[in-house]
Coordinates of C-alpha atoms and ligand atoms in Angstrom, one line a residue:
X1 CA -17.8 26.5 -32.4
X2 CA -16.4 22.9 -30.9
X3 CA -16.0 23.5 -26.6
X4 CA -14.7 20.8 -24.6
X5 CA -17.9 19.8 -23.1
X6 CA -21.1 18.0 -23.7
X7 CA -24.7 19.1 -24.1
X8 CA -27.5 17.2 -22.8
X9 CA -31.0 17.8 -23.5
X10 CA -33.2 15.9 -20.9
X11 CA -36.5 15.4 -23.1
X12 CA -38.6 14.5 -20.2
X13 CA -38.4 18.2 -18.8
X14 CA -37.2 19.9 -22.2
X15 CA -34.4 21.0 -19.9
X16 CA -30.6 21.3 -21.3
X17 CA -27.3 20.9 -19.1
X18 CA -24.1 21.5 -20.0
X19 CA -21.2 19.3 -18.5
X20 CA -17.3 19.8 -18.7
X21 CA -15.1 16.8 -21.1
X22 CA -11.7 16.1 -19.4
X23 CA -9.5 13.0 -20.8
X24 CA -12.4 12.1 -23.0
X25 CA -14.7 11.5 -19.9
X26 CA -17.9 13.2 -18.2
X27 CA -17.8 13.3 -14.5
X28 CA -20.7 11.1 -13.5
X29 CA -21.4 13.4 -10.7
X30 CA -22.2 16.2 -12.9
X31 CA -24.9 13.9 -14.0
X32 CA -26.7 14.6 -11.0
X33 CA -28.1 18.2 -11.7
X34 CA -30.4 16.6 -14.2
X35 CA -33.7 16.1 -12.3
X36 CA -37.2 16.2 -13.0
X37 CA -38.3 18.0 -10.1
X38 CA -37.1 19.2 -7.0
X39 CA -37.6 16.1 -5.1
X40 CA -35.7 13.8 -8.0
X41 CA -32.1 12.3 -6.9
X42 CA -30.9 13.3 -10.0
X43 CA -29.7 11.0 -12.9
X44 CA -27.1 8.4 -12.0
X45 CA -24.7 6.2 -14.6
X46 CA -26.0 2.6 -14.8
X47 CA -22.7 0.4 -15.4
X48 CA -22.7 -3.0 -13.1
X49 CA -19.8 -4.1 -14.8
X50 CA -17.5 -0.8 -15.2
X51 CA -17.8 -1.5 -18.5
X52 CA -17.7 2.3 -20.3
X53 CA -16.7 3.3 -16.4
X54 CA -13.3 5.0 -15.2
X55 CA -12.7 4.4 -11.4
X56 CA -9.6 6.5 -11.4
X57 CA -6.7 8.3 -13.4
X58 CA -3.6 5.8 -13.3
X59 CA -0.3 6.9 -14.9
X60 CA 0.6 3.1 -14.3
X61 CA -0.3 0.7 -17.4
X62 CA -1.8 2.0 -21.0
X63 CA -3.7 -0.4 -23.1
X64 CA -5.6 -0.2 -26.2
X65 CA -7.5 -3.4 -26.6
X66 CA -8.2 -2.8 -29.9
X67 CA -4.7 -2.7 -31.5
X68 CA -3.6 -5.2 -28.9
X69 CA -1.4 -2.6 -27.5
X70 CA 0.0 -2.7 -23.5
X71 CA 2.2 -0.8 -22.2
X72 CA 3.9 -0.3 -18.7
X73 CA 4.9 3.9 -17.6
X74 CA 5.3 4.0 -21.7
X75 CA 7.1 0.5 -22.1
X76 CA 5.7 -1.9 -24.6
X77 CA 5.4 -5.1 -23.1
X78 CA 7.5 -6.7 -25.5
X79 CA 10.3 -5.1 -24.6
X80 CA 9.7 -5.3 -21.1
X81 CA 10.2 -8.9 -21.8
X82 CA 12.3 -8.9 -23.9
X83 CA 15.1 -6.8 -21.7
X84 CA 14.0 -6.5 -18.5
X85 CA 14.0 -8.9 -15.2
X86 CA 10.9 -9.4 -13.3
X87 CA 12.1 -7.6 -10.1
X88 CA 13.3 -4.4 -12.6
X89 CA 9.6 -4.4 -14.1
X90 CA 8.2 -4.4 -10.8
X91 CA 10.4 -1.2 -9.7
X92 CA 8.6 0.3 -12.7
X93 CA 5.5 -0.5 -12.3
X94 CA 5.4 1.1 -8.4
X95 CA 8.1 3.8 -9.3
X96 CA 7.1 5.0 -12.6
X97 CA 10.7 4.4 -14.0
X98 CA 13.4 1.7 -14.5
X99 CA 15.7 1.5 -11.9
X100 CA 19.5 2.8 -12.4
X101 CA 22.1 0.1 -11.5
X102 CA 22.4 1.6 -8.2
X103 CA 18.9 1.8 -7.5
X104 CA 18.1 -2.1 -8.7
X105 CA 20.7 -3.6 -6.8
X106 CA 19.3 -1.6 -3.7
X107 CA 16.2 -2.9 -4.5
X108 CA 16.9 -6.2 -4.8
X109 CA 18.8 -6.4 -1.6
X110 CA 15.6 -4.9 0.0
X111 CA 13.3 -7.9 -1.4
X112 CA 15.9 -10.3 -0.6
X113 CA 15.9 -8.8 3.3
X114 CA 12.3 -9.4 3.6
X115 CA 12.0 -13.4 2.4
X116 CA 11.8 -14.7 5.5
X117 CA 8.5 -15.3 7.0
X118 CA 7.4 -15.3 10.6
X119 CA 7.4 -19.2 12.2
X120 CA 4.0 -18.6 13.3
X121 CA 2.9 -18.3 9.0
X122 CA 4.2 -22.0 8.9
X123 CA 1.7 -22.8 12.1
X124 CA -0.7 -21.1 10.2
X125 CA -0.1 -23.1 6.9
X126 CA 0.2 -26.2 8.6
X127 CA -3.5 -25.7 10.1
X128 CA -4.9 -26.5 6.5
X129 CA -6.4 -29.6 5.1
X130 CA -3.7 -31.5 3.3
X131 CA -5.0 -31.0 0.2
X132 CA -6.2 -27.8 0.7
X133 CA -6.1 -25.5 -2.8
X134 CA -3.0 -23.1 -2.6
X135 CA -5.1 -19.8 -3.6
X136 CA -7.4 -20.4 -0.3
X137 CA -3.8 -20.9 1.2
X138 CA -2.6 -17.7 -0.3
X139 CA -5.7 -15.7 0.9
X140 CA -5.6 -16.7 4.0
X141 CA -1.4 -15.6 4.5
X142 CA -1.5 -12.8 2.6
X143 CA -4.2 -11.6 4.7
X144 CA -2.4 -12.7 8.2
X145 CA 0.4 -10.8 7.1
X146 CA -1.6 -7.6 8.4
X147 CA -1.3 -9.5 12.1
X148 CA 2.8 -9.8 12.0
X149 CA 3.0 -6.2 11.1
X150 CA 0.3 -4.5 12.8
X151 CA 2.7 -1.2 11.6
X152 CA 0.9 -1.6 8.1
X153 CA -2.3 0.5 9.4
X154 CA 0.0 3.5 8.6
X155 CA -1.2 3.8 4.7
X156 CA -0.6 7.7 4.8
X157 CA 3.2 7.6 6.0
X158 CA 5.0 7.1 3.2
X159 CA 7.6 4.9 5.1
X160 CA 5.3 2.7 6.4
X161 CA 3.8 1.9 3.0
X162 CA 7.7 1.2 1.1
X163 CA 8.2 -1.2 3.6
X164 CA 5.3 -3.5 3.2
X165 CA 5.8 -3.2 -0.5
X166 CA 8.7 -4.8 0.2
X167 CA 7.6 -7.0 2.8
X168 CA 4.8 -8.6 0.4
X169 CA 6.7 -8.5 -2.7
X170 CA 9.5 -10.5 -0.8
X171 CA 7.3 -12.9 1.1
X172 CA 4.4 -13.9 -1.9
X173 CA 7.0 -16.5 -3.0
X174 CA 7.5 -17.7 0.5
X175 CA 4.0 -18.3 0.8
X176 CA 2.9 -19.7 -2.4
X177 CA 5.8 -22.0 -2.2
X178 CA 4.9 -23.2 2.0
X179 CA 1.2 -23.4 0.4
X180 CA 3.0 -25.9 -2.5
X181 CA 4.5 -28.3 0.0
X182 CA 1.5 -28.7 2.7
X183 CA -0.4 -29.6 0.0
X184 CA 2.4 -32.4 -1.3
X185 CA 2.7 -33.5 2.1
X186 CA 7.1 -31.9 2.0
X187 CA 8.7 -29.7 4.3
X188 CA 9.0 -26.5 4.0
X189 CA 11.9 -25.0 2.4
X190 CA 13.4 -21.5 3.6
X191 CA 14.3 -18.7 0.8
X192 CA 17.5 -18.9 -0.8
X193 CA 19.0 -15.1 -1.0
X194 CA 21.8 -16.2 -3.2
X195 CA 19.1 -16.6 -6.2
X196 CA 17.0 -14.3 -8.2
X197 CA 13.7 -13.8 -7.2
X198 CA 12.1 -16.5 -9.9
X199 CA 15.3 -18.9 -9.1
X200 CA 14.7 -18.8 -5.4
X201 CA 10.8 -19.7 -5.9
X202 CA 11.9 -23.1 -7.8
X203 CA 14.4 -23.3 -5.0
X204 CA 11.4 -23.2 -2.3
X205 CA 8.8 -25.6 -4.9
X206 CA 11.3 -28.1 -5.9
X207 CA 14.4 -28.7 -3.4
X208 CA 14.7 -32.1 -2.1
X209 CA 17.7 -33.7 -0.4
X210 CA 20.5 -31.3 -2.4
X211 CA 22.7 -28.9 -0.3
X212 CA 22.1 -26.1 -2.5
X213 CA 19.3 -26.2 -4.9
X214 CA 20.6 -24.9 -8.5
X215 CA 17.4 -23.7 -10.7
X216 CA 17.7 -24.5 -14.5
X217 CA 18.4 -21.2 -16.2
X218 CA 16.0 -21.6 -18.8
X219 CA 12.9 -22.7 -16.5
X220 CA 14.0 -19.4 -14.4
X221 CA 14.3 -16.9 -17.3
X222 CA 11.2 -18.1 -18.2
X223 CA 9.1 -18.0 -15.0
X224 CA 10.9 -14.5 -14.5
X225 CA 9.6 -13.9 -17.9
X226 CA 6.2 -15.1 -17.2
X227 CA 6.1 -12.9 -14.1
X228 CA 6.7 -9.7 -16.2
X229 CA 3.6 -10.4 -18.6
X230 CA 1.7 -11.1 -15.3
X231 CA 2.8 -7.8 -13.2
X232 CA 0.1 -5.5 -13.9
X233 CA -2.9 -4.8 -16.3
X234 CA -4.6 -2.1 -15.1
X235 CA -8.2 -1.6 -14.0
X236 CA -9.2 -5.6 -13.8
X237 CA -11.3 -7.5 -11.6
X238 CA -8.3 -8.1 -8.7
X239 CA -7.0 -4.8 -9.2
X240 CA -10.4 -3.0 -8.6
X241 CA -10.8 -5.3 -5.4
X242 CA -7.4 -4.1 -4.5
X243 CA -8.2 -0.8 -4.7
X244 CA -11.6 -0.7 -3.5
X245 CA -10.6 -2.4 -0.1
X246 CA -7.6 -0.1 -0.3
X247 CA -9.7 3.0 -0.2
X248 CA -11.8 2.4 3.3
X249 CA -7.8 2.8 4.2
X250 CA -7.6 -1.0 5.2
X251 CA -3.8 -2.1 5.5
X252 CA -2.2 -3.2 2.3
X253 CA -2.3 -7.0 3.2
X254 CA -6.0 -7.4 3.6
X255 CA -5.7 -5.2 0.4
X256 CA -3.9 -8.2 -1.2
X257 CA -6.4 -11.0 0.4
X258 CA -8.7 -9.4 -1.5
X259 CA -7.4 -9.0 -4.4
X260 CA -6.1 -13.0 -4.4
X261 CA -9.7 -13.9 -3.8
X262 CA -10.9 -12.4 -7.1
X263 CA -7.9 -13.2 -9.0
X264 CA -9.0 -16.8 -8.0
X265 CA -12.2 -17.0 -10.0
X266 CA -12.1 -18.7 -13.4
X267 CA -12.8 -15.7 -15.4
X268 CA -9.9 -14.0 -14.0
X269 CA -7.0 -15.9 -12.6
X270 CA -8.6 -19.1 -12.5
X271 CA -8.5 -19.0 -16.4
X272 CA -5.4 -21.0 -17.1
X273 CA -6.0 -24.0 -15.0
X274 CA -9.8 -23.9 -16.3
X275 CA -8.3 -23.8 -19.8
X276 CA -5.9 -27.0 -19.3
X277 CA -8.8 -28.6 -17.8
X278 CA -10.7 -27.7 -20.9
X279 CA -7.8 -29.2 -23.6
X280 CA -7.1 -32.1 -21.6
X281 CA -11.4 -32.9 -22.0
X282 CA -11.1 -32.0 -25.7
X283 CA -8.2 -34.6 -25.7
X284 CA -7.2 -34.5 -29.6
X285 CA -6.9 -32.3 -32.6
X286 CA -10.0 -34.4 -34.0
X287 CA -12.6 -33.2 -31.3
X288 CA -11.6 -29.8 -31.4
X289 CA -15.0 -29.0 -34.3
X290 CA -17.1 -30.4 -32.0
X291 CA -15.5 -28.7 -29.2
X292 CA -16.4 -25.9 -30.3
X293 CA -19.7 -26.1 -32.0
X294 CA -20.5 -27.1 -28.2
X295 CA -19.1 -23.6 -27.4
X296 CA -21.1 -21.5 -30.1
X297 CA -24.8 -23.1 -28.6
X298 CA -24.1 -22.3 -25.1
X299 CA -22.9 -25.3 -23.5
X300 CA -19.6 -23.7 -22.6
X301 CA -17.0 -21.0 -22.9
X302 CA -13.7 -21.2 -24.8
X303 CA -11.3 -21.1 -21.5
X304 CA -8.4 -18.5 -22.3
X305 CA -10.4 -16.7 -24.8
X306 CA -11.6 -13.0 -24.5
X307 CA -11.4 -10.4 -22.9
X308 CA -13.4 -7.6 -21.8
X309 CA -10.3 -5.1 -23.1
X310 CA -8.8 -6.7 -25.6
X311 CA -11.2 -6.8 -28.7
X312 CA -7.5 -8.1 -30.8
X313 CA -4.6 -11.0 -29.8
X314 CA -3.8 -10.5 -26.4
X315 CA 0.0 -9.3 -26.6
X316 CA 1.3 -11.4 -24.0
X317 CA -0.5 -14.3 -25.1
X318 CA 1.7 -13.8 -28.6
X319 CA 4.8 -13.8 -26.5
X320 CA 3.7 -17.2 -24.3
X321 CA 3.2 -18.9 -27.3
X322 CA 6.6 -17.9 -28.9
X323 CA 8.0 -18.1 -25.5
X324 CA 6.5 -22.5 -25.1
X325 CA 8.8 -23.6 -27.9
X326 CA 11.9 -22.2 -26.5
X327 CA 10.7 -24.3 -23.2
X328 CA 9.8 -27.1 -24.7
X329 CA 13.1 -27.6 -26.1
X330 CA 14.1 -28.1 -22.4
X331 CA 11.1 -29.8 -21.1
X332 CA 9.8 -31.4 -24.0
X333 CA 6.8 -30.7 -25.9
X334 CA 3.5 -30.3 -24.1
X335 CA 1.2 -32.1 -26.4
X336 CA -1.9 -29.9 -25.2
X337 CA -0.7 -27.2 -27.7
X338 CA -1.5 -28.7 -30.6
X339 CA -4.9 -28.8 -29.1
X340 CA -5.0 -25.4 -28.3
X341 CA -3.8 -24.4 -31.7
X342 CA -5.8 -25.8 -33.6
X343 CA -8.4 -24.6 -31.0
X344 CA -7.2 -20.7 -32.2
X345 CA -7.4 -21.8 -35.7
X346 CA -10.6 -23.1 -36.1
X347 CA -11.9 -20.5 -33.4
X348 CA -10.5 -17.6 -35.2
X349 CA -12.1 -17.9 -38.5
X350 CA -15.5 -18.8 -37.1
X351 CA -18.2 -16.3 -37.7
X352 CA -18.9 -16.6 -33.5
X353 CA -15.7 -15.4 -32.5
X354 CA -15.1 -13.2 -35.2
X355 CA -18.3 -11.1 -34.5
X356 CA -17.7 -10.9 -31.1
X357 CA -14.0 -10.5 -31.4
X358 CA -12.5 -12.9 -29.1
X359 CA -9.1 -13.6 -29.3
X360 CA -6.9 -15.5 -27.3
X361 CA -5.7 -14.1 -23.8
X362 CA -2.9 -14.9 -21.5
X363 CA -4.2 -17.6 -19.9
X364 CA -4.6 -19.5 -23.2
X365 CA -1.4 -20.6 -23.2
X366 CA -0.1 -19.9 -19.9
X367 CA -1.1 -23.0 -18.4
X368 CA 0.4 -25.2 -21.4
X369 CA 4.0 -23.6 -20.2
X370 CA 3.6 -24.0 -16.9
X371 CA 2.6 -27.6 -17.0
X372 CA 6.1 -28.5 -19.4
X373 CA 8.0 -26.6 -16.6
X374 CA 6.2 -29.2 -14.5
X375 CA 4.1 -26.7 -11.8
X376 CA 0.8 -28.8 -10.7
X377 CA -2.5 -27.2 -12.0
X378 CA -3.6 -25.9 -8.7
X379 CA 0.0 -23.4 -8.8
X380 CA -1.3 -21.5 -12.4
X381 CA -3.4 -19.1 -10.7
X382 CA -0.5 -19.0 -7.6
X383 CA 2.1 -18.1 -10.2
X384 CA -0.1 -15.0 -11.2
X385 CA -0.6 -13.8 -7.7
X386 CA 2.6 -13.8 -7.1
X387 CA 3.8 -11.5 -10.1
X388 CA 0.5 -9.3 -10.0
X389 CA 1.1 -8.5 -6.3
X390 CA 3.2 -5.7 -7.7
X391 CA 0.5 -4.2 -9.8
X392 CA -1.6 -4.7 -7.1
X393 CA 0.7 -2.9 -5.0
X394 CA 1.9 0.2 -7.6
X395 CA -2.3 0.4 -7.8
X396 CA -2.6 0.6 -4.1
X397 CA 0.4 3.0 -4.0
X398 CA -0.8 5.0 -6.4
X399 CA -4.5 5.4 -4.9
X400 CA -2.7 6.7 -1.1
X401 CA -0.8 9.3 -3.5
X402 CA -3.9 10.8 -4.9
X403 CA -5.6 13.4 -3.0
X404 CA -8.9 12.7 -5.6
X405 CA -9.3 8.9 -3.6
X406 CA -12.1 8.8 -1.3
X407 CA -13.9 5.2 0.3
X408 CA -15.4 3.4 -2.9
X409 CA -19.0 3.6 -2.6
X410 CA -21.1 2.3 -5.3
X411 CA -25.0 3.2 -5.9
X412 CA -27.4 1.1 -7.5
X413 CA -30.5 1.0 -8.9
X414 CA -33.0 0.0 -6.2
X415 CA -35.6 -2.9 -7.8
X416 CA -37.2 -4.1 -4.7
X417 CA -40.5 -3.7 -3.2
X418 CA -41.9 0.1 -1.8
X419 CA -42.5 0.7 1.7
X420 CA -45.1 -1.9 3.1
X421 CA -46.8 -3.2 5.9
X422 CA -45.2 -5.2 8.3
X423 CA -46.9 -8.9 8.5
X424 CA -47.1 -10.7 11.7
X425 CA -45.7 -15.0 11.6
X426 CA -49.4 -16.5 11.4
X427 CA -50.3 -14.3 8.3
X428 CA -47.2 -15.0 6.2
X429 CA -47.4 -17.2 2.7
X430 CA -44.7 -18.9 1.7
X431 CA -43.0 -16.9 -1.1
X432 CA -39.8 -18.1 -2.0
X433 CA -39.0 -16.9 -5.5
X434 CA -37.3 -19.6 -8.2
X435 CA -33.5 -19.2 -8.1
X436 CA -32.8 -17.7 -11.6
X437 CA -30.2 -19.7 -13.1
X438 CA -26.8 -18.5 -13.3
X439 CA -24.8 -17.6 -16.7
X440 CA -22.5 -20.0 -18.1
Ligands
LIG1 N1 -16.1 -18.4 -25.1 C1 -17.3 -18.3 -25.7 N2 -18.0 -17.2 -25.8 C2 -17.5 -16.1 -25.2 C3 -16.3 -16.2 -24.5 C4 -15.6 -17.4 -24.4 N3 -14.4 -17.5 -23.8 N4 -16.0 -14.9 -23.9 C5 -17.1 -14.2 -24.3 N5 -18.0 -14.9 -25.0 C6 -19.2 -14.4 -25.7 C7 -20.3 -14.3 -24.6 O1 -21.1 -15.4 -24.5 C8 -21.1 -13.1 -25.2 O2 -21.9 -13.6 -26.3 P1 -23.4 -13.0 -26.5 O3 -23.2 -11.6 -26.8 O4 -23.9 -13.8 -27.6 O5 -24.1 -13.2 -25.2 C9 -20.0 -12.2 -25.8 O6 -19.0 -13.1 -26.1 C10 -19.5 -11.1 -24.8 O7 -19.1 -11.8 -23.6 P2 -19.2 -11.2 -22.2 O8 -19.3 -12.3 -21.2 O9 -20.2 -10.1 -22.2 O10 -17.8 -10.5 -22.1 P3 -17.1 -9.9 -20.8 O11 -16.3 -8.8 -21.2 O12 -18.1 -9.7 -19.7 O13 -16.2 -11.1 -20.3 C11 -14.3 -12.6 -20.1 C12 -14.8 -11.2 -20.5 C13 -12.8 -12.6 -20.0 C14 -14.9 -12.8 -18.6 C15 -14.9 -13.6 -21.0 O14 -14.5 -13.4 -22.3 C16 -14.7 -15.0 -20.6 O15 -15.4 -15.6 -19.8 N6 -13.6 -15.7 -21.1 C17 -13.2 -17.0 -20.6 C18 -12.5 -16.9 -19.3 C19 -11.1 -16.3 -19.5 O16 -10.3 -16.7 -20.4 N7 -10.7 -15.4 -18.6 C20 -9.3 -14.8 -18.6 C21 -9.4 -13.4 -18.9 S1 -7.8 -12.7 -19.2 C22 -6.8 -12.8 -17.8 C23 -7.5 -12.3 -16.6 O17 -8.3 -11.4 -16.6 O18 -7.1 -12.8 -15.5

């Protein structure tokens, strides 16, 4: 007769358990009955790397990484981007529909009322080396934003919490854009409310002398564009940080600091400005065989390709790539794509990738747009903290709202020594272990 639950027969005590299935899951907790005596902890799940792990329910962003399928509150992502505007997606993503005309232009009037940031952030800013990278710049804001608005320690008053969605949402561009010109040596520029959110971020980058900065309106569809496939993705490396900061009940702007910091690593965020880096070493079509054969013995990974989800085409790669010719015929053609195509090419009929189904990802091509619109490499992973704050946030939100959240706390499997004897300074050997070395 099938039941809705698993059997588990422990064969070191003969003993069997029976524990409840809900949404195709077992609770690990209910793991813990199984013992083999009285004294025993109890068994706990082994998973370093949340890889067959569920951290939380989230009604935010679907994904099946096997067709290639995401989706946001139902969405697919293609018609997100196909339809939608950046700041529309957003409202979706944190509101769990898409806004009604009334409700969008509401919206948009709120983020436009919160651009502005305090004097004392372009102090801050200005502290920096003068070639300081923007993410460390971004980190460091972000995370002083909890300082201006001391108010944010409120995460359970529901107020408190729409207003610093607004607040960060409004002032990321502001800060990736100050971060931009203290590195180039240019004054700052102050938001522009008369342009969209994407338009007023090229306004803050790229204004020089001009009265009013006008933003080309295909560069700005497609940075608004690139900021959709960006705004969430469920349950990855920045988002966990989010939320796992979140839940000691730390204000939503440390949150974010967080969550910037492990966005910055090249196997997350980092990817696209690792992956330029990477074509622009290969330099031609003609080097691409060797490239690779380099990749298959070890040497080093394929930057922009795989995924821990996605076992298919990463969907919003597909749209990147259709989305760089349309560019291009504004810009110009980056040559690097030809390199990277010929890259997915060779890569995806080679028995190494196909075995271990990698596929491209969105920071394959990512970078290769956002050079042709002409951002500096050091903005890629900028550009992506700026459209994932919302996920980040709609996460966040989401984790206050449910009564299951409680403070993250991991356990792990202890590997060190048992209790010893203390040993006094004149009877110690030097012990040091080898560093192991780390994996490419
Ligand atoms: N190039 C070459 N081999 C790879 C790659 C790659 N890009 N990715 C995975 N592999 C191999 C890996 O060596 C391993 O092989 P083996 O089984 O022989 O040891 C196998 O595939 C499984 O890899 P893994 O490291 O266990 O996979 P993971 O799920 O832990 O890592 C990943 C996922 C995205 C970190 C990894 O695929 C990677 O490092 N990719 C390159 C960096 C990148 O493009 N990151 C952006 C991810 S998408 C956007 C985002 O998250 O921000």
């Amino acid at each position: 007769m099938p039941s809705n639950d698993l059997t588990i027969t422990d064969n070191r005590t003969g003993k069997q358990y029976t524990v409840p299935i809900e949404n195709g899951t077992v609770r690990s907790l209910d793991l813990r009955q199984i013992k083999t005596s009285a004294d025993d902890f109890g068994l706990l799940g082994y998973d370093p790397s949340f890889d067959n792990t569920a951290s939380c329910k989230s009604a935010i962003t679907f994904i099946d990484g096997d067709k290639g399928i995401l989706r946001h509150r139902g969405y697919p992502i293609d018609e997100l981007a196909a339809k939608s505007t950046f700041l529309e997606v957003a409202y979706l993503v944190l509101y769990g529909e898409l806004p009604t005309k009334a409700e969008l232009a509401q919206w948009e009037a709120n983020i436009k009322d919160h651009t502005f940031v305090h004097e004392n952030i372009r102090k801050l800013i200005d502290a920096f080396q003068y070639d300081a990278h923007p993410m460390g710049i971004l980190v460091s804001a972000a995370g002083a934003l909890s300082t201006f608005y001391p108010d944010a320690k409120n995460v359970g008053n529901a107020e408190s919490r729409e207003l610093q969605i607004a607040r960060a949402i409004a002032k990321m561009p502001t800060l990736a854009a100050y971060a931009y010109r203290h590195r180039q040596g240019q004054p700052y520029v102050y938001p522009d409310n008369d342009l969209s959110y994407a338009g007023n971020l090229l306004n803050m980058l790229w204004k020089k002398g001009e009265l009013k900065y006008k933003p080309n309106p295909v560069l700005e569809r497609a940075l608004d564009l690139l900021f959709i496939l960006h705004a969430d993705h469920e349950q990855n490396c920045s988002t966990n940080a989010m939320r796992s900061i979140g839940s000691s009940q730390a204000d939503p702007y440390v949150s974010l600091a967080g969550a910037i910091g492990a966005l910055y690593g090249p196997l997350h965020g980092g990817a696209n400005e690792a992956a330029i880096n990477m074509l622009r070493r290969i330099g031609s079509k003609d080097k691409v065989n060797d490239f690779i054969k380099g990749v298959k013995v070890g040497n080093e990974r394929l930057m922009g390709f795989g995924h821990r989800v996605y076992k298919n085409y990463d969907p919003r790669a597909k749209i990147i790539r259709a989305t760089a010719e349309q560019v291009f015929e504004t810009t110009g053609r980056n040559p690097l794509i030809d390199i990277a195509t010929e890259l997915e090419r060779i890569a995806l009929q080679d028995e190494y990738f196909i075995s271990r189904r990698l596929y491209p990802n969105v920071d394959f091509y990512s970078g290769i747009i956002y050079q042709a619109m002409g951002f500096s490499m050091e903005m890629y992973p900028v550009l992506f903290a700026i459209a994932r704050t919302s996920g980040w946030l709609a996460q966040w939100r989401e984790m206050q709202m449910d009564p299951q959240t409680r403070i993250a706390r991991p356990r792990q499997v202890y590997t060190g020594p048992p209790v010893r004897a203390y040993v006094p300074l004149e009877h110690r050997n030097s012990a040091k272990p080898a560093q192991p070395a780390s994996k490419k």
